[in-house]
């Protein structure tokens, strides 16, 4: 049950776009379209930002988008804003279990 | 929708603890529920899930055989019984709702409850 692989950190300037990758295996990310992404600010509970690879829950900005190719899912944030600075986690269904990525710290410069 | 965890405490290694998560604002018995934990300064780790009628339950390998998840739909509450606790179980424990067919993802979370395992 290894965690999905994410970069430890990414950064970008306000207005720019960044992409966070999430690499799993053919047993999780590659086999199901049940990848979701979560944003977590310090001391707060996580918040669902993307589900089923690319769908946004009501109320989530359309600056957030998701995609998947093979065993790798990606989260893209366009038009970076200061409030996007947070930790981001991918998450995948994997039949009898579910798996988070190790998390990526996004710094808005 | 509101999820409120309780039961976190300081416990000795080898001890036991039961966490509760009280749900409100939605039809509880229609949803799977999950437990997720986060050690201090570390990432999120999935712990367990339970389906709506207590019959489909899964655990992470790290807690299998030591933790037991259950739910009481009459009380709108999900529980996590934790036995044989280890220092590495120290974490904030969150319960989360699985949005199911409409929103398959953890769409609502509680505020978390801290479990500290230390002598």
XYZ file of N, CA and C in Angstrom:
684
model
N 0.822 -1.200 0.000
C 0.000 0.000 0.000
C 0.860 1.256 0.000
N 1.698 1.411 -1.002
C 2.522 2.597 -1.074
C 1.670 3.796 -1.470
N 2.031 4.949 -0.940
C 1.324 6.164 -1.291
C 1.539 6.479 -2.758
N 0.570 7.150 -3.338
C 0.730 7.655 -4.688
C 1.839 8.697 -4.668
N 2.555 8.821 -5.786
C 3.727 9.696 -5.813
C 3.390 11.084 -6.329
N 3.642 12.058 -5.491
C 3.466 13.467 -5.849
C 4.783 14.201 -5.615
N 5.012 15.304 -6.341
C 6.186 16.128 -6.014
C 5.994 16.747 -4.637
N 7.086 16.887 -3.895
C 6.971 17.432 -2.543
C 6.522 18.882 -2.555
N 6.947 19.621 -3.560
C 6.610 21.045 -3.609
C 6.562 21.542 -5.040
N 5.733 22.530 -5.243
C 5.682 23.285 -6.491
C 5.472 24.737 -6.112
N 5.808 25.609 -7.029
C 5.592 27.039 -6.770
C 5.265 27.753 -8.057
N 4.645 28.899 -7.918
C 4.303 29.716 -9.057
C 3.962 31.121 -8.612
N 3.996 32.038 -9.535
C 3.666 33.432 -9.242
C 2.185 33.665 -9.469
N 1.645 34.679 -8.834
C 0.227 35.005 -9.062
C -0.073 35.165 -10.550
N -1.172 34.559 -10.972
C -1.577 34.638 -12.367
C -1.059 33.502 -13.231
N -0.009 32.846 -12.779
C 0.543 31.736 -13.537
C -0.286 30.467 -13.335
N 0.077 29.424 -14.077
C -0.536 28.100 -13.928
C 0.502 27.108 -13.425
N 0.050 26.183 -12.626
C 0.931 25.102 -12.179
C 0.184 23.778 -12.329
N 0.957 22.715 -12.420
C 0.392 21.373 -12.506
C 1.074 20.471 -11.499
N 0.266 19.722 -10.763
C 0.763 18.751 -9.795
C 0.454 17.352 -10.316
N 1.471 16.526 -10.392
C 1.269 15.167 -10.884
C 1.058 14.198 -9.729
N 0.444 13.073 -10.059
C 0.123 12.042 -9.062
C 0.262 10.689 -9.773
N 1.309 9.968 -9.459
C 1.580 8.726 -10.166
C 1.279 7.517 -9.292
N 0.458 6.639 -9.827
C 0.121 5.415 -9.134
C 0.509 4.213 -9.972
N -0.355 3.216 -9.951
C -0.097 1.975 -10.682
C -1.350 1.551 -11.441
N -1.243 0.447 -12.131
C -2.389 -0.083 -12.860
C -3.431 -0.678 -11.913
N -3.120 -0.734 -10.614
C -4.077 -1.239 -9.626
C -4.910 -0.134 -8.994
N -4.513 1.097 -9.215
C -5.267 2.194 -8.609
C -5.570 3.279 -9.650
N -4.712 4.271 -9.769
C -4.982 5.383 -10.693
C -5.251 4.879 -12.109
N -4.468 3.943 -12.570
C -4.590 3.471 -13.945
C -5.808 2.622 -14.219
N -6.452 2.128 -13.157
C -7.545 1.175 -13.363
C -8.920 1.750 -13.064
N -8.961 2.906 -12.429
C -10.243 3.485 -12.056
C -10.250 4.985 -12.332
N -11.392 5.485 -12.726
C -11.549 6.936 -12.881
C -12.089 7.538 -11.584
N -11.581 7.048 -10.481
C -12.024 7.511 -9.159
C -10.861 8.180 -8.457
N -10.277 9.138 -9.140
C -9.206 9.955 -8.572
C -9.801 11.282 -8.131
N -9.468 11.682 -6.934
C -9.928 12.969 -6.432
C -8.735 13.750 -5.874
N -8.942 15.048 -5.705
C -7.890 15.942 -5.208
C -8.437 16.765 -4.050
N -7.574 17.003 -3.063
C -7.955 17.719 -1.855
C -6.970 18.839 -1.580
N -7.523 19.956 -1.121
C -6.735 21.102 -0.699
C -6.787 21.180 0.813
N -5.644 21.404 1.434
C -5.622 21.537 2.891
C -4.774 22.730 3.294
N -5.430 23.686 3.956
C -4.712 24.799 4.544
C -4.255 24.405 5.943
N -3.182 25.037 6.449
C -2.635 24.650 7.767
C -3.683 24.691 8.862
N -3.750 23.598 9.611
C -4.676 23.530 10.735
C -6.127 23.314 10.370
N -6.396 23.105 9.094
C -7.778 22.929 8.632
C -8.000 21.524 8.104
N -9.269 21.149 8.005
C -9.614 19.877 7.387
C -9.454 19.981 5.872
N -9.181 18.873 5.227
C -9.069 18.888 3.760
C -10.396 19.265 3.106
N -10.292 19.759 1.874
C -11.464 20.151 1.086
C -11.390 19.484 -0.276
N -12.484 18.878 -0.691
C -12.547 18.225 -2.000
C -12.545 19.272 -3.104
N -11.606 19.145 -4.048
C -11.495 20.105 -5.139
C -11.853 19.495 -6.492
N -11.537 18.217 -6.678
C -11.793 17.513 -7.932
C -12.204 16.075 -7.587
N -13.202 15.552 -8.274
C -13.555 14.150 -8.124
C -13.719 13.509 -9.499
N -13.687 12.183 -9.522
C -13.761 11.448 -10.794
C -12.834 12.058 -11.845
N -11.609 12.253 -11.464
C -10.507 12.733 -12.315
C -10.614 14.209 -12.674
N -11.785 14.652 -13.101
C -11.851 15.990 -13.699
C -13.099 16.796 -13.344
N -13.927 16.295 -12.452
C -15.171 17.007 -12.131
C -14.984 17.896 -10.898
N -15.610 19.036 -10.927
C -15.511 19.980 -9.811
C -16.797 19.980 -9.002
N -16.675 19.883 -7.672
C -17.869 20.026 -6.837
C -18.407 21.448 -6.953
N -19.655 21.594 -6.654
C -20.263 22.910 -6.640
C -19.483 23.842 -5.715
N -19.186 25.035 -6.204
C -18.514 26.029 -5.385
C -17.001 26.081 -5.573
N -16.432 25.092 -6.228
C -14.987 25.101 -6.483
C -14.717 25.880 -7.766
N -13.754 26.763 -7.702
C -13.415 27.619 -8.838
C -13.039 26.805 -10.071
N -13.433 27.317 -11.239
C -13.064 26.654 -12.493
C -11.593 26.875 -12.843
N -10.848 27.516 -11.967
C -9.402 27.606 -12.155
C -8.739 26.261 -11.834
N -9.478 25.388 -11.176
C -8.975 24.059 -10.822
C -9.489 23.043 -11.849
N -8.570 22.262 -12.397
C -8.966 21.240 -13.350
C -8.116 19.992 -13.163
N -8.671 18.866 -13.565
C -7.970 17.600 -13.405
C -7.985 16.792 -14.690
N -7.000 15.894 -14.790
C -6.909 15.025 -15.950
C -6.177 13.758 -15.546
N -6.163 12.798 -16.456
C -5.457 11.541 -16.194
C -4.970 10.951 -17.500
N -3.777 10.377 -17.438
C -3.237 9.635 -18.571
C -2.509 8.418 -18.018
N -3.019 7.257 -18.350
C -2.403 6.033 -17.840
C -2.446 5.985 -16.330
N -1.295 5.795 -15.714
C -1.215 5.692 -14.252
C -0.971 7.028 -13.561
N -1.006 8.110 -14.305
C -0.714 9.428 -13.729
C -1.897 10.385 -13.884
N -2.302 10.933 -12.742
C -3.327 11.972 -12.727
C -2.647 13.316 -12.491
N -3.323 14.371 -12.883
C -2.759 15.706 -12.726
C -3.812 16.704 -12.284
N -3.376 17.636 -11.469
C -4.207 18.764 -11.053
C -3.552 20.018 -11.585
N -4.319 20.831 -12.286
C -3.822 22.100 -12.798
C -4.589 23.239 -12.146
N -3.848 24.215 -11.681
C -4.448 25.422 -11.128
C -3.992 26.571 -12.006
N -4.953 27.245 -12.614
C -4.627 28.371 -13.479
C -4.917 29.684 -12.750
N -4.306 30.752 -13.221
C -4.525 32.050 -12.604
C -4.262 32.018 -11.110
N -3.079 31.543 -10.729
C -2.762 31.365 -9.309
C -3.100 32.591 -8.477
N -3.663 32.320 -7.305
C -3.980 33.373 -6.353
C -3.327 33.037 -5.018
N -3.133 34.061 -4.222
C -2.459 33.863 -2.931
C -3.153 32.801 -2.085
N -4.487 32.780 -2.136
C -5.224 31.826 -1.296
C -5.117 30.381 -1.766
N -4.480 30.168 -2.931
C -4.271 28.791 -3.393
C -3.104 28.134 -2.668
N -2.313 28.925 -1.983
C -1.170 28.369 -1.249
C -1.682 27.422 -0.180
N -1.313 26.155 -0.303
C -1.841 25.100 0.564
C -1.134 23.790 0.209
N -1.495 22.749 0.933
C -1.064 21.397 0.579
C -2.153 20.752 -0.273
N -1.732 19.981 -1.266
C -2.671 19.308 -2.148
C -2.379 17.804 -2.158
N -3.451 17.027 -2.079
C -3.323 15.574 -2.035
C -4.196 14.932 -3.110
N -3.627 13.990 -3.836
C -4.447 13.162 -4.713
C -4.890 11.932 -3.938
N -5.879 11.242 -4.469
C -6.513 10.128 -3.759
C -7.137 9.223 -4.792
N -6.943 7.920 -4.640
C -7.509 6.996 -5.613
C -8.166 5.804 -4.943
N -9.268 5.398 -5.512
C -9.910 4.137 -5.153
C -9.031 3.013 -5.688
N -8.953 1.918 -4.914
C -8.128 0.788 -5.349
C -8.761 -0.524 -4.892
N -10.046 -0.676 -5.168
C -10.802 -1.884 -4.878
C -11.021 -2.047 -3.378
N -10.193 -2.818 -2.687
C -10.424 -3.065 -1.265
C -9.772 -2.027 -0.371
N -9.214 -0.998 -0.957
C -8.624 0.074 -0.148
C -8.621 1.363 -0.958
N -8.195 2.418 -0.291
C -8.081 3.713 -0.965
C -6.728 4.292 -0.574
N -6.171 5.113 -1.442
C -4.786 5.553 -1.237
C -4.658 7.049 -1.491
N -3.951 7.720 -0.597
C -3.606 9.114 -0.802
C -2.204 9.236 -1.395
N -1.974 10.347 -2.065
C -0.629 10.718 -2.427
C 0.081 11.292 -1.214
N 1.396 11.458 -1.351
C 2.172 11.971 -0.237
C 1.965 13.449 0.050
N 1.323 14.139 -0.897
C 1.052 15.558 -0.695
C 2.058 16.455 -1.382
N 1.585 17.600 -1.845
C 2.423 18.600 -2.512
C 2.151 19.961 -1.894
N 3.206 20.610 -1.459
C 3.054 21.952 -0.907
C 3.170 22.962 -2.037
N 2.108 23.729 -2.240
C 2.088 24.767 -3.253
C 2.419 26.103 -2.605
N 3.457 26.736 -3.127
C 3.839 28.072 -2.666
C 3.542 29.074 -3.768
N 2.797 30.111 -3.423
C 2.524 31.199 -4.361
C 3.519 32.308 -4.054
N 4.412 32.545 -4.998
C 5.551 33.449 -4.765
C 5.127 34.909 -4.664
N -24.557 19.908 6.203
C -23.825 18.696 6.570
C -22.795 19.027 7.638
N -22.797 18.246 8.679
C -21.815 18.454 9.748
C -21.329 17.104 10.253
N -20.027 17.009 10.435
C -19.406 15.825 11.023
C -18.573 16.276 12.211
N -18.806 15.672 13.374
C -18.104 16.083 14.582
C -17.468 14.863 15.235
N -16.138 14.852 15.220
C -15.410 13.755 15.853
C -15.195 14.032 17.326
N -15.077 12.972 18.093
C -14.756 13.091 19.508
C -14.066 11.811 19.960
N -13.472 11.872 21.153
C -12.858 10.683 21.726
C -11.346 10.676 21.717
N -10.737 11.637 21.034
C -9.286 11.674 21.018
C -8.718 11.943 22.406
N -7.543 11.372 22.673
C -6.955 11.517 23.998
C -5.500 11.065 23.965
N -4.833 11.238 25.095
C -3.497 10.696 25.299
C -3.656 9.284 25.861
N -3.011 8.314 25.231
C -3.142 6.927 25.668
C -1.772 6.274 25.629
N -1.572 5.303 26.520
C -0.290 4.592 26.577
C -0.181 3.584 25.440
N 1.037 3.283 24.995
C 1.207 2.207 24.008
C 0.573 0.917 24.514
N -0.121 0.242 23.589
C -0.837 -0.977 23.953
C -2.251 -0.730 24.421
N -2.602 0.528 24.608
C -3.930 0.867 25.095
C -4.971 0.901 24.002
N -6.185 1.250 24.407
C -7.323 1.288 23.483
C -8.031 2.621 23.575
N -8.759 2.931 22.511
C -9.511 4.176 22.451
C -10.631 3.985 21.441
N -11.770 4.613 21.685
C -12.837 4.588 20.698
C -13.163 6.012 20.267
N -13.055 6.256 18.987
C -13.436 7.541 18.416
C -14.865 7.473 17.906
N -15.544 8.612 17.984
C -16.907 8.727 17.460
C -16.956 9.868 16.462
N -17.855 9.734 15.536
C -18.103 10.798 14.560
C -19.613 10.938 14.405
N -20.142 12.037 14.921
C -21.584 12.288 14.860
C -21.909 13.084 13.610
N -22.847 12.580 12.837
C -23.211 13.201 11.572
C -24.584 13.853 11.660
N -24.746 14.931 10.924
C -26.047 15.598 10.861
C -26.166 16.327 9.537
N -27.409 16.631 9.166
C -27.644 17.427 7.972
C -27.773 16.639 6.677
N -27.745 15.323 6.781
C -27.934 14.496 5.597
C -28.462 13.129 6.027
N -28.910 12.344 5.063
C -29.457 11.020 5.364
C -28.296 10.060 5.555
N -27.909 9.896 6.803
C -26.672 9.191 7.145
C -26.620 7.781 6.550
N -27.708 7.058 6.602
C -27.661 5.654 6.196
C -27.625 5.464 4.685
N -27.450 6.561 3.943
C -27.305 6.455 2.494
C -25.847 6.523 2.035
N -24.937 6.767 2.979
C -23.569 7.075 2.594
C -22.534 6.164 3.250
N -21.497 5.820 2.476
C -20.299 5.233 3.044
C -19.600 6.319 3.876
N -18.863 5.851 4.879
C -18.082 6.759 5.720
C -16.646 6.250 5.804
N -15.717 7.193 5.934
C -14.299 6.860 5.979
C -13.642 7.483 7.215
N -12.526 6.856 7.633
C -11.622 7.467 8.597
C -10.282 7.702 7.899
N -9.744 8.879 8.122
C -8.455 9.288 7.546
C -7.633 9.878 8.685
N -6.337 9.623 8.700
C -5.519 10.189 9.767
C -4.345 10.976 9.199
N -3.818 11.848 10.063
C -2.697 12.697 9.662
C -1.777 12.872 10.860
N -0.614 12.249 10.783
C 0.382 12.402 11.842
C 0.900 13.837 11.831
N 1.373 14.335 12.956
C 1.846 15.723 13.022
C 2.873 16.036 11.943
N 2.584 17.042 11.140
C 3.506 17.470 10.097
C 3.596 16.541 8.900
N 2.737 15.544 8.849
C 2.799 14.562 7.754
C 1.547 14.634 6.882
N 1.473 13.728 5.904
C 0.376 13.733 4.962
C -0.832 12.934 5.421
N -1.856 12.991 4.592
C -3.095 12.266 4.877
C -2.897 10.778 4.575
N -3.487 9.951 5.417
C -3.419 8.498 5.215
C -4.816 7.922 5.410
N -5.275 7.183 4.438
C -6.571 6.525 4.556
C -6.486 5.384 5.560
N -7.507 5.263 6.415
C -7.494 4.261 7.482
C -8.534 3.158 7.248
N -9.773 3.572 6.983
C -10.841 2.569 6.918
C -12.066 3.164 6.248
N -12.940 2.293 5.780
C -14.228 2.731 5.247
C -15.284 1.698 5.612
N -16.533 2.171 5.662
C -17.655 1.299 5.997
C -18.833 1.696 5.130
N -19.529 0.700 4.610
C -20.671 1.038 3.759
C -21.886 1.332 4.616
N -22.999 1.575 3.965
C -24.163 2.100 4.670
C -24.776 1.124 5.653
N -24.602 -0.195 5.408
C -25.272 -1.165 6.282
C -24.330 -2.036 7.088
N -23.071 -1.587 7.286
C -22.109 -2.289 8.137
C -21.557 -3.569 7.547
N -21.904 -3.922 6.322
C -21.481 -5.217 5.788
C -20.247 -5.162 4.916
N -19.907 -3.998 4.405
C -18.735 -3.876 3.547
C -17.752 -2.942 4.248
N -16.670 -3.530 4.751
C -15.708 -2.799 5.570
C -14.300 -3.114 5.079
N -13.463 -2.095 5.001
C -12.077 -2.290 4.594
C -11.139 -1.458 5.464
N -9.896 -1.947 5.571
C -8.894 -1.285 6.393
C -7.568 -1.178 5.657
N -6.791 -0.169 6.011
C -5.395 -0.101 5.588
C -4.627 -1.221 6.302
N -3.596 -1.732 5.646
C -2.810 -2.813 6.242
C -2.235 -2.421 7.598
N -1.904 -1.148 7.753
C -1.241 -0.685 8.970
C -2.119 -0.782 10.209
N -3.440 -0.903 10.024
C -4.344 -0.960 11.183
C -5.168 -2.240 11.215
N -5.059 -3.048 10.179
C -5.851 -4.276 10.097
C -5.569 -5.177 11.284
N -6.620 -5.676 11.912
C -6.479 -6.539 13.077
C -6.411 -5.787 14.394
N -6.215 -4.478 14.337
C -6.144 -3.661 15.562
C -7.298 -2.673 15.657
N -7.750 -2.176 14.527
C -8.821 -1.175 14.496
C -10.096 -1.829 13.961
N -11.225 -1.360 14.485
C -12.518 -1.837 14.015
C -13.440 -0.652 13.789
N -13.978 -0.562 12.580
C -14.928 0.510 12.269
C -16.342 -0.058 12.355
N -17.253 0.765 12.826
C -18.656 0.360 12.893
C -19.525 1.600 12.806
N -20.807 1.417 12.666
C -21.720 2.556 12.606
C -23.042 2.174 13.232
N -23.703 3.201 13.763
C -25.048 3.049 14.311
C -25.922 4.034 13.546
N -26.671 3.529 12.591
C -27.470 4.417 11.751
C -28.604 5.074 12.532
N -29.034 4.456 13.611
C -30.077 5.058 14.442
C -29.555 6.299 15.174
N -28.246 6.297 15.438
C -27.630 7.433 16.137
C -26.846 8.338 15.202
N -26.870 8.043 13.905
C -26.125 8.836 12.924
C -24.660 8.986 13.316
N -24.058 7.899 13.743
C -22.705 7.951 14.259
C -21.870 6.796 13.698
N -20.622 7.114 13.367
C -19.657 6.101 12.972
C -18.547 6.075 14.027
N -18.029 4.889 14.287
C -17.039 4.702 15.338
C -15.756 4.103 14.783
N -14.669 4.347 15.503
C -13.415 3.675 15.212
C -12.846 3.179 16.536
N -12.917 1.875 16.743
C -12.342 1.266 17.927
C -10.884 0.946 17.633
N -9.995 1.509 18.430
C -8.565 1.346 18.202
C -7.946 0.590 19.376
N -7.411 -0.587 19.094
C -6.770 -1.407 20.117
C -5.278 -1.543 19.822
N -4.538 -2.037 20.810
C -3.089 -2.261 20.645
C -2.407 -1.052 20.014
N -2.698 0.107 20.558
C -2.192 1.352 19.962
C -0.678 1.444 20.058
N -0.102 2.033 19.023
C 1.346 2.204 18.902
C 1.678 3.685 18.799
N 2.898 4.070 19.117
C 3.258 5.493 18.959
C 3.026 5.993 17.538
N 3.205 5.148 16.550
C 3.009 5.580 15.158
C 1.535 5.785 14.793
N 0.630 5.476 15.699
C -0.788 5.769 15.494
C -1.122 7.200 15.913
N -0.154 7.900 16.485
C -0.380 9.294 16.877
C -0.723 10.130 15.649
N -1.869 10.783 15.688
C -2.349 11.532 14.531
C -3.636 12.259 14.875
N -3.989 13.199 14.018
C -5.350 13.718 13.999
C -6.172 12.757 13.145
N -7.300 12.337 13.690
C -8.180 11.412 12.983
C -9.406 12.163 12.490
N -9.618 12.089 11.188
C -10.780 12.722 10.567
C -11.784 11.655 10.131
N -13.062 11.957 10.298
C -14.047 11.158 9.581
C -14.493 11.971 8.371
N -14.893 11.268 7.340
C -15.291 11.930 6.100
C -16.410 11.161 5.434
N -17.303 11.891 4.791
C -18.387 11.264 4.053
C -17.951 11.007 2.623
N -18.313 9.843 2.118
C -18.106 9.548 0.705
C -19.363 9.962 -0.037
N -19.219 10.895 -0.980
C -20.377 11.422 -1.685
C -21.106 10.403 -2.542
N -20.483 9.240 -2.770
C -21.180 8.158 -3.446
C -21.378 8.383 -4.923
N -22.486 7.883 -5.461
C -22.701 7.901 -6.905
C -22.705 9.289 -7.512
N -23.180 10.279 -6.763
C -23.243 11.630 -7.309
C -21.884 12.315 -7.287
N -21.198 12.198 -6.172
C -19.881 12.831 -5.998
C -18.972 11.811 -5.337
N -18.414 10.884 -6.100
C -17.523 9.876 -5.506
C -16.207 10.477 -5.084
N -16.158 10.871 -3.852
C -14.999 11.502 -3.253
C -15.387 11.843 -1.836
N -14.413 12.246 -1.035
C -14.692 12.579 0.364
C -15.157 14.027 0.405
N -16.484 14.209 0.332
C -17.024 15.550 0.084
C -17.255 16.370 1.340
N -17.340 15.733 2.489
C -17.436 16.477 3.749
C -16.530 15.817 4.780
N -15.890 16.676 5.587
C -14.939 16.221 6.592
C -15.288 16.833 7.950
N -14.952 16.110 8.992
C -15.023 16.687 10.321
C -13.789 17.537 10.595
N -13.735 18.082 11.790
C -12.614 18.957 12.155
C -11.422 18.164 12.688
N -11.642 16.878 12.967
C -10.558 16.023 13.435
C -10.488 15.927 14.943
N -9.949 14.817 15.430
C -9.717 14.632 16.859
C -8.326 14.031 17.031
N -7.572 14.558 17.988
C -6.169 14.190 18.141
C -6.014 12.987 19.056
N -5.303 11.992 18.547
C -4.932 10.822 19.341
C -3.415 10.839 19.517
N -2.992 10.796 20.755
C -1.568 10.770 21.063
C -1.246 9.482 21.813
N -0.332 8.697 21.264
C 0.064 7.436 21.893
C 1.494 7.611 22.409
N 1.610 7.661 23.706
C 2.906 7.930 24.308
C 2.923 7.452 25.749
N 4.101 7.038 26.196
C 4.240 6.625 27.590
C 4.677 7.806 28.456
